[in-house]
Amino acid sequence: MAIGSGLGAQIGIAAESSYGTYVAPTTFPEFTKEGLVAQKTTAQSSGIAAGRLMALSSRRVVTQRSAAGSIEMEVANKGMGLLLQALMGTTVTPVQQGATAAYLQTHTLADTWGKSLTIQKGVPLTTGVVTDKTFVGCKVISAEFSCEVGGMLTASFEFDGKDCDETKTLAVASYVPMSPFHFGQMGLKTGAFGAETALDGVRKVTVKLERGQAVDRYYANQSALKAEPISNDLVKVSGSLEMDYVATTVDDLHTTDGATSLVWEFLGPIIAATHAETFRVRLPVIKVDDAPPTVDGYQVVRPSFNFTGLFDGTNPVAIDYMSTDITL
C-alpha cells in the first residue's frame, strides 16, 4: 500500500505510436505538482412533459470528452527527452559522444504532428490505495522554463488530451538516480549567432514556448472524442531577464530594437571526457520589448527586460540536452 497522501503519487509517460492509442508508461519523471483532469461537455434534454417540474437525469448526455492540465517539475539530468520531443516536434535519437557514456539530444523546432504522449497518474486515496487516471493523446501546447538566484531550473508543461481512461492497470513506477539543474550551473550569453558572450548581472531567466493548435477537432464518427490537434498558429517564444544594471547591453537593445542571439545553458558535472550534463536553450534572435531601467529608491537598480523570440530565417530555436540516457 502507498502512503495515503501526495507522497504516494506518481506520474508515468510514454510516446504514442498513434494519437490517442494507449502505450504503457516507461518513464517516471519526478514532479512537484500536476493538474491533469478529465473534461466533458454535457447536454440536457429540455422536452416538455405535462406536470414535470425538473429535467430527467436519464435525458442528460455526454457529447464531448477530452482532457487538459499541467505538470510542474524540476528539470533533471535524466529522463526529460520525451517531454522535450513532444514540445519541440523533431524526432530525436540520442547521439553518443565518441565512445563515452554521454548522449546528446538536439531538439529543434518543428511541427508536433504525431508527437503525442500517454500520461498516467496515480492519485492515492487516504487508505493508501492508488487510483489510476490514464490520459491518452496528450499534446504539449506550451512549456515554460525558469531559474532564479538560489533556485532550481523548473519547467511547467501544459497539455491538451484526447481522453481519460480509468480502467488501465497502474504501472509500477521505477526511478533512476538523478540530479536537478540549478542556478549554480546557469550561464547566459548574448551576441551574434554562434559567437555569443557571457552577459553579466543576470539573476533570473524565464523562457516560454507556446504551440498554437486547433484542439476543437470534434467530428461525427469519433464517439465524442477529438481528432489530433493541428498546428494553427505561429509558435510564440517569449521570456524575461531579471538582472542588476551592470551594463547597458540589454537596455541598448530595447532602445534601438536591435536583435541578438540568446543562449541560456546549464552545465553540470562531466559525464566523460569534455562532455558535461547539459540543458541549453538556443534562441537565434530575440528583441527586447519593454521595461527599461528605472530607479526606485536606494537599492541596486534591477530591471526586468521582457523579450520576444523570432526567426532569423536560417537557424531554428533549439534545446540541447546532454545526459546518459541512451533512449528518450
Short mmCIF file of C-alpha atoms in Angstrom, two decimals:
data_model
loop_
_atom_site.label_atom_id
_atom_site.label_comp_id
_atom_site.label_asym_id
_atom_site.label_seq_id
_atom_site.Cartn_x
_atom_site.Cartn_y
_atom_site.Cartn_z
CA MET A 1 0.00 0.00 0.00
CA ALA A 2 1.17 3.50 -0.78
CA ILE A 3 1.19 6.47 1.57
CA GLY A 4 -2.30 7.99 1.56
CA SER A 5 -1.21 11.47 0.52
CA GLY A 6 0.70 13.18 -2.27
CA LEU A 7 3.76 11.29 -1.05
CA GLY A 8 2.31 8.20 -2.71
CA ALA A 9 1.54 9.83 -6.07
CA GLN A 10 3.28 9.09 -9.36
CA ILE A 11 3.43 10.17 -13.00
CA GLY A 12 4.36 7.88 -15.87
CA ILE A 13 4.70 8.81 -19.54
CA ALA A 14 5.25 7.09 -22.88
CA ALA A 15 5.37 8.19 -26.50
CA GLU A 16 2.36 7.05 -28.53
CA SER A 17 2.73 5.42 -31.93
CA SER A 18 -0.63 6.86 -32.99
CA TYR A 19 -2.66 9.67 -31.48
CA GLY A 20 -4.78 8.59 -28.54
CA THR A 21 -3.65 4.95 -28.54
CA TYR A 22 -2.54 3.87 -25.07
CA VAL A 23 1.08 2.91 -24.51
CA ALA A 24 2.19 1.63 -21.11
CA PRO A 25 4.36 4.21 -19.32
CA THR A 26 8.09 3.65 -19.48
CA THR A 27 9.44 6.88 -17.94
CA PHE A 28 8.54 8.16 -14.49
CA PRO A 29 9.58 11.78 -14.01
CA GLU A 30 9.72 13.24 -10.55
CA PHE A 31 7.28 16.16 -10.35
CA THR A 32 6.29 18.87 -7.90
CA LYS A 33 2.69 19.49 -8.95
CA GLU A 34 0.20 18.27 -11.52
CA GLY A 35 -3.21 19.42 -12.70
CA LEU A 36 -4.29 16.86 -15.31
CA VAL A 37 -8.07 16.43 -15.36
CA ALA A 38 -10.71 14.76 -17.48
CA GLN A 39 -13.17 17.13 -19.17
CA LYS A 40 -16.64 16.60 -20.57
CA THR A 41 -19.36 18.57 -22.34
CA THR A 42 -22.91 17.62 -21.45
CA ALA A 43 -26.31 18.43 -22.91
CA GLN A 44 -29.62 18.21 -21.08
CA SER A 45 -32.84 17.41 -22.88
CA SER A 46 -35.46 20.12 -22.40
CA GLY A 47 -38.52 18.32 -23.69
CA ILE A 48 -41.83 19.45 -22.17
CA ALA A 49 -43.91 16.85 -20.36
CA ALA A 50 -47.14 17.83 -18.61
CA GLY A 51 -46.62 18.23 -14.87
CA ARG A 52 -42.87 17.50 -14.91
CA LEU A 53 -41.06 20.17 -12.91
CA MET A 54 -37.44 19.01 -13.31
CA ALA A 55 -35.23 17.69 -16.06
CA LEU A 56 -34.81 13.92 -16.14
CA SER A 57 -31.36 12.56 -15.28
CA SER A 58 -31.79 9.93 -17.98
CA ARG A 59 -32.00 12.70 -20.58
CA ARG A 60 -28.58 14.14 -19.83
CA VAL A 61 -25.87 13.03 -22.28
CA VAL A 62 -22.13 13.48 -22.69
CA THR A 63 -21.49 14.97 -26.13
CA GLN A 64 -17.71 15.56 -25.95
CA ARG A 65 -14.81 14.22 -23.89
CA SER A 66 -11.25 15.48 -23.56
CA ALA A 67 -8.52 16.16 -21.02
CA ALA A 68 -6.22 19.04 -20.12
CA GLY A 69 -3.84 20.21 -17.45
CA SER A 70 -0.24 20.75 -16.48
CA ILE A 71 2.76 19.13 -14.87
CA GLU A 72 5.36 21.13 -12.98
CA MET A 73 8.81 19.73 -12.22
CA GLU A 74 12.47 20.44 -11.74
CA VAL A 75 14.50 19.85 -14.90
CA ALA A 76 16.68 16.84 -14.15
CA ASN A 77 19.83 15.46 -15.74
CA LYS A 78 17.93 12.35 -16.92
CA GLY A 79 14.52 11.45 -18.26
CA MET A 80 13.46 14.72 -19.93
CA GLY A 81 13.69 13.59 -23.56
CA LEU A 82 10.07 12.53 -24.18
CA LEU A 83 8.68 15.82 -22.87
CA LEU A 84 11.18 17.90 -24.86
CA GLN A 85 10.39 15.96 -28.04
CA ALA A 86 6.65 16.45 -27.55
CA LEU A 87 7.26 20.18 -27.08
CA MET A 88 9.69 20.81 -29.93
CA GLY A 89 8.42 18.38 -32.59
CA THR A 90 11.61 16.90 -34.03
CA THR A 91 12.03 13.13 -33.83
CA VAL A 92 15.20 12.75 -31.79
CA THR A 93 17.61 9.88 -31.33
CA PRO A 94 20.32 10.48 -28.70
CA VAL A 95 23.76 10.66 -30.29
CA GLN A 96 26.63 9.05 -28.44
CA GLN A 97 29.56 11.38 -27.94
CA GLY A 98 32.63 9.48 -29.03
CA ALA A 99 32.85 6.21 -27.13
CA THR A 100 31.64 7.79 -23.88
CA ALA A 101 28.51 7.41 -21.76
CA ALA A 102 27.36 10.89 -22.85
CA TYR A 103 24.44 11.13 -25.30
CA LEU A 104 23.31 14.39 -26.91
CA GLN A 105 19.70 15.12 -27.78
CA THR A 106 19.15 18.07 -30.14
CA HIS A 107 15.52 19.15 -30.13
CA THR A 108 14.95 21.67 -32.93
CA LEU A 109 11.64 23.41 -33.55
CA ALA A 110 9.33 21.52 -35.90
CA ASP A 111 5.65 20.67 -36.32
CA THR A 112 4.37 18.48 -33.48
CA TRP A 113 2.06 16.35 -35.64
CA GLY A 114 2.39 12.74 -34.50
CA LYS A 115 4.05 13.70 -31.22
CA SER A 116 1.58 12.69 -28.52
CA LEU A 117 2.02 11.09 -25.12
CA THR A 118 0.24 8.72 -22.83
CA ILE A 119 0.41 10.19 -19.33
CA GLN A 120 -0.70 8.06 -16.42
CA LYS A 121 -1.03 9.45 -12.93
CA GLY A 122 -1.53 7.62 -9.68
CA VAL A 123 -3.55 9.52 -7.09
CA PRO A 124 -3.61 7.99 -3.58
CA LEU A 125 -6.75 7.63 -1.51
CA THR A 126 -6.23 8.25 2.21
CA THR A 127 -6.39 4.47 2.62
CA GLY A 128 -3.21 4.11 0.59
CA VAL A 129 -4.96 2.66 -2.44
CA VAL A 130 -3.63 4.48 -5.52
CA THR A 131 -6.23 5.26 -8.16
CA ASP A 132 -5.29 5.26 -11.83
CA LYS A 133 -6.09 8.00 -14.30
CA THR A 134 -4.58 7.47 -17.73
CA PHE A 135 -4.62 10.36 -20.19
CA VAL A 136 -4.15 9.49 -23.86
CA GLY A 137 -3.47 11.76 -26.82
CA CYS A 138 -1.59 14.32 -24.71
CA LYS A 139 -0.11 17.12 -26.81
CA VAL A 140 2.17 19.77 -25.31
CA ILE A 141 0.63 23.17 -26.02
CA SER A 142 3.13 25.24 -24.04
CA ALA A 143 6.12 24.96 -21.74
CA GLU A 144 7.82 27.48 -19.51
CA PHE A 145 11.34 27.15 -18.09
CA SER A 146 12.59 29.35 -15.27
CA CYS A 147 15.52 29.70 -12.90
CA GLU A 148 16.44 32.41 -10.41
CA VAL A 149 19.11 33.15 -7.83
CA GLY A 150 19.43 30.26 -5.40
CA GLY A 151 16.86 28.11 -7.17
CA MET A 152 16.39 25.09 -9.38
CA LEU A 153 15.71 25.11 -13.10
CA THR A 154 11.98 24.41 -13.24
CA ALA A 155 9.60 23.54 -16.05
CA SER A 156 5.84 23.72 -16.40
CA PHE A 157 4.25 21.78 -19.28
CA GLU A 158 0.66 22.45 -20.41
CA PHE A 159 -1.21 19.63 -22.15
CA ASP A 160 -4.29 19.05 -24.23
CA GLY A 161 -5.52 15.45 -24.16
CA LYS A 162 -7.93 13.27 -26.11
CA ASP A 163 -9.46 11.29 -23.26
CA CYS A 164 -9.05 9.92 -19.75
CA ASP A 165 -9.23 6.17 -19.11
CA GLU A 166 -9.57 4.86 -15.55
CA THR A 167 -9.59 1.17 -16.43
CA LYS A 168 -5.88 0.67 -17.08
CA THR A 169 -3.53 -1.04 -14.67
CA LEU A 170 -1.33 1.41 -12.82
CA ALA A 171 2.27 0.92 -13.91
CA VAL A 172 4.85 0.18 -11.25
CA ALA A 173 6.96 3.31 -11.03
CA SER A 174 10.73 2.97 -11.14
CA TYR A 175 13.18 5.79 -10.60
CA VAL A 176 16.82 6.15 -11.52
CA PRO A 177 19.16 8.41 -9.54
CA MET A 178 19.05 11.90 -10.99
CA SER A 179 20.03 15.46 -10.12
CA PRO A 180 18.36 18.79 -10.90
CA PHE A 181 19.94 21.59 -12.87
CA HIS A 182 20.25 24.73 -10.75
CA PHE A 183 21.33 28.37 -10.59
CA GLY A 184 24.91 27.49 -9.69
CA GLN A 185 25.24 25.86 -13.13
CA MET A 186 23.49 28.62 -15.09
CA GLY A 187 25.03 30.75 -17.79
CA LEU A 188 23.52 33.21 -20.24
CA LYS A 189 25.14 34.55 -23.40
CA THR A 190 24.08 37.11 -25.98
CA GLY A 191 25.58 38.50 -29.19
CA ALA A 192 25.99 37.44 -32.79
CA PHE A 193 24.72 33.94 -33.52
CA GLY A 194 27.48 31.41 -32.90
CA ALA A 195 29.70 33.98 -31.19
CA GLU A 196 27.66 34.80 -28.08
CA THR A 197 29.47 36.03 -24.96
CA ALA A 198 28.53 35.92 -21.28
CA LEU A 199 26.07 38.57 -20.11
CA ASP A 200 26.85 39.92 -16.64
CA GLY A 201 24.35 40.69 -13.88
CA VAL A 202 21.67 38.12 -14.75
CA ARG A 203 19.65 36.97 -11.73
CA LYS A 204 16.62 35.26 -13.24
CA VAL A 205 15.68 33.92 -16.68
CA THR A 206 12.32 32.71 -17.95
CA VAL A 207 11.64 31.28 -21.42
CA LYS A 208 8.21 30.19 -22.66
CA LEU A 209 7.26 28.38 -25.87
CA GLU A 210 3.63 28.24 -26.99
CA ARG A 211 2.40 25.82 -29.65
CA GLY A 212 -0.89 27.12 -31.04
CA GLN A 213 -3.08 24.15 -32.01
CA ALA A 214 -6.65 23.50 -33.10
CA VAL A 215 -7.85 21.49 -30.10
CA ASP A 216 -11.53 21.52 -31.12
CA ARG A 217 -11.50 18.94 -33.93
CA TYR A 218 -14.67 17.08 -32.96
CA TYR A 219 -16.30 15.24 -35.85
CA ALA A 220 -19.03 12.71 -36.48
CA ASN A 221 -17.97 9.05 -36.21
CA GLN A 222 -15.48 9.87 -33.43
CA SER A 223 -17.58 8.76 -30.39
CA ALA A 224 -17.42 12.23 -28.78
CA LEU A 225 -13.61 12.32 -28.99
CA LYS A 226 -11.44 14.76 -30.92
CA ALA A 227 -9.09 14.16 -33.81
CA GLU A 228 -5.43 15.01 -33.33
CA PRO A 229 -4.89 18.77 -32.91
CA ILE A 230 -3.27 20.55 -35.84
CA SER A 231 -0.88 23.50 -35.56
CA ASN A 232 -2.92 26.59 -36.36
CA ASP A 233 -0.75 29.50 -35.26
CA LEU A 234 2.86 30.64 -35.35
CA VAL A 235 4.98 29.37 -32.49
CA LYS A 236 5.32 32.07 -29.84
CA VAL A 237 8.58 32.36 -27.93
CA SER A 238 8.85 34.86 -25.10
CA GLY A 239 10.76 35.39 -21.89
CA SER A 240 12.29 37.76 -19.41
CA LEU A 241 15.65 38.64 -17.94
CA GLU A 242 15.87 40.00 -14.40
CA MET A 243 19.26 41.50 -13.79
CA ASP A 244 21.27 44.09 -11.95
CA TYR A 245 22.00 47.13 -14.10
CA VAL A 246 25.71 46.40 -14.54
CA ALA A 247 25.86 47.38 -18.23
CA THR A 248 23.64 48.88 -20.92
CA THR A 249 23.82 45.88 -23.25
CA VAL A 250 20.17 44.84 -22.96
CA ASP A 251 18.94 48.39 -22.38
CA ASP A 252 20.52 49.45 -25.68
CA LEU A 253 18.73 46.60 -27.47
CA HIS A 254 15.45 47.96 -26.17
CA THR A 255 16.30 51.49 -27.32
CA THR A 256 17.35 50.50 -30.84
CA ASP A 257 15.03 47.48 -31.17
CA GLY A 258 18.18 45.63 -32.10
CA ALA A 259 18.44 41.87 -32.41
CA THR A 260 20.67 39.49 -30.52
CA SER A 261 21.10 35.76 -30.21
CA LEU A 262 20.50 34.32 -26.73
CA VAL A 263 21.95 31.10 -25.33
CA TRP A 264 20.74 30.00 -21.90
CA GLU A 265 22.56 26.97 -20.59
CA PHE A 266 23.16 24.80 -17.55
CA LEU A 267 26.37 22.79 -17.36
CA GLY A 268 26.50 20.05 -14.75
CA PRO A 269 29.17 17.51 -13.85
CA ILE A 270 31.33 15.96 -16.54
CA ILE A 271 29.89 12.67 -17.82
CA ALA A 272 33.04 11.71 -19.70
CA ALA A 273 35.91 13.44 -21.48
CA THR A 274 34.72 17.02 -22.11
CA HIS A 275 31.02 16.18 -22.17
CA ALA A 276 29.06 17.67 -19.29
CA GLU A 277 25.44 17.17 -18.31
CA THR A 278 23.76 19.95 -20.25
CA PHE A 279 20.46 21.72 -20.68
CA ARG A 280 20.66 24.51 -23.23
CA VAL A 281 18.06 26.74 -24.89
CA ARG A 282 19.17 28.43 -28.12
CA LEU A 283 17.18 31.41 -29.39
CA PRO A 284 18.87 32.72 -32.58
CA VAL A 285 17.04 36.07 -32.38
CA ILE A 286 15.36 37.94 -29.56
CA LYS A 287 14.10 41.51 -29.43
CA VAL A 288 13.57 43.38 -26.16
CA ASP A 289 10.02 44.63 -25.77
CA ASP A 290 9.84 46.79 -22.66
CA ALA A 291 10.93 47.55 -19.10
CA PRO A 292 13.98 49.79 -19.45
CA PRO A 293 15.63 50.56 -16.07
CA THR A 294 14.04 52.89 -13.54
CA VAL A 295 15.24 54.00 -10.10
CA ASP A 296 13.03 53.03 -7.18
CA GLY A 297 14.80 54.10 -4.01
CA TYR A 298 18.25 53.40 -2.68
CA GLN A 299 18.62 49.82 -3.83
CA VAL A 300 20.65 48.48 -6.74
CA VAL A 301 18.80 49.20 -9.99
CA ARG A 302 17.29 45.87 -11.02
CA PRO A 303 15.32 45.96 -14.28
CA SER A 304 13.37 43.06 -15.73
CA PHE A 305 13.50 43.00 -19.52
CA ASN A 306 10.76 41.17 -21.42
CA PHE A 307 11.69 39.80 -24.82
CA THR A 308 10.23 38.04 -27.86
CA GLY A 309 11.98 35.27 -29.74
CA LEU A 310 11.87 35.46 -33.54
CA PHE A 311 13.21 33.55 -36.56
CA ASP A 312 16.41 34.72 -38.24
CA GLY A 313 15.50 32.96 -41.48
CA THR A 314 18.10 30.23 -41.09
CA ASN A 315 18.63 28.89 -37.59
CA PRO A 316 15.79 27.24 -35.65
CA VAL A 317 15.07 27.55 -31.97
CA ALA A 318 16.56 24.51 -30.27
CA ILE A 319 17.01 22.78 -26.93
CA ASP A 320 20.15 20.70 -26.35
CA TYR A 321 20.07 18.01 -23.68
CA MET A 322 23.17 16.02 -22.76
CA SER A 323 22.70 13.08 -20.43
CA THR A 324 23.44 9.40 -20.04
CA ASP A 325 20.03 8.49 -21.49
CA ILE A 326 20.57 6.07 -24.38
CA THR A 327 16.93 6.46 -25.48
CA LEU A 328 14.28 9.06 -24.85
#
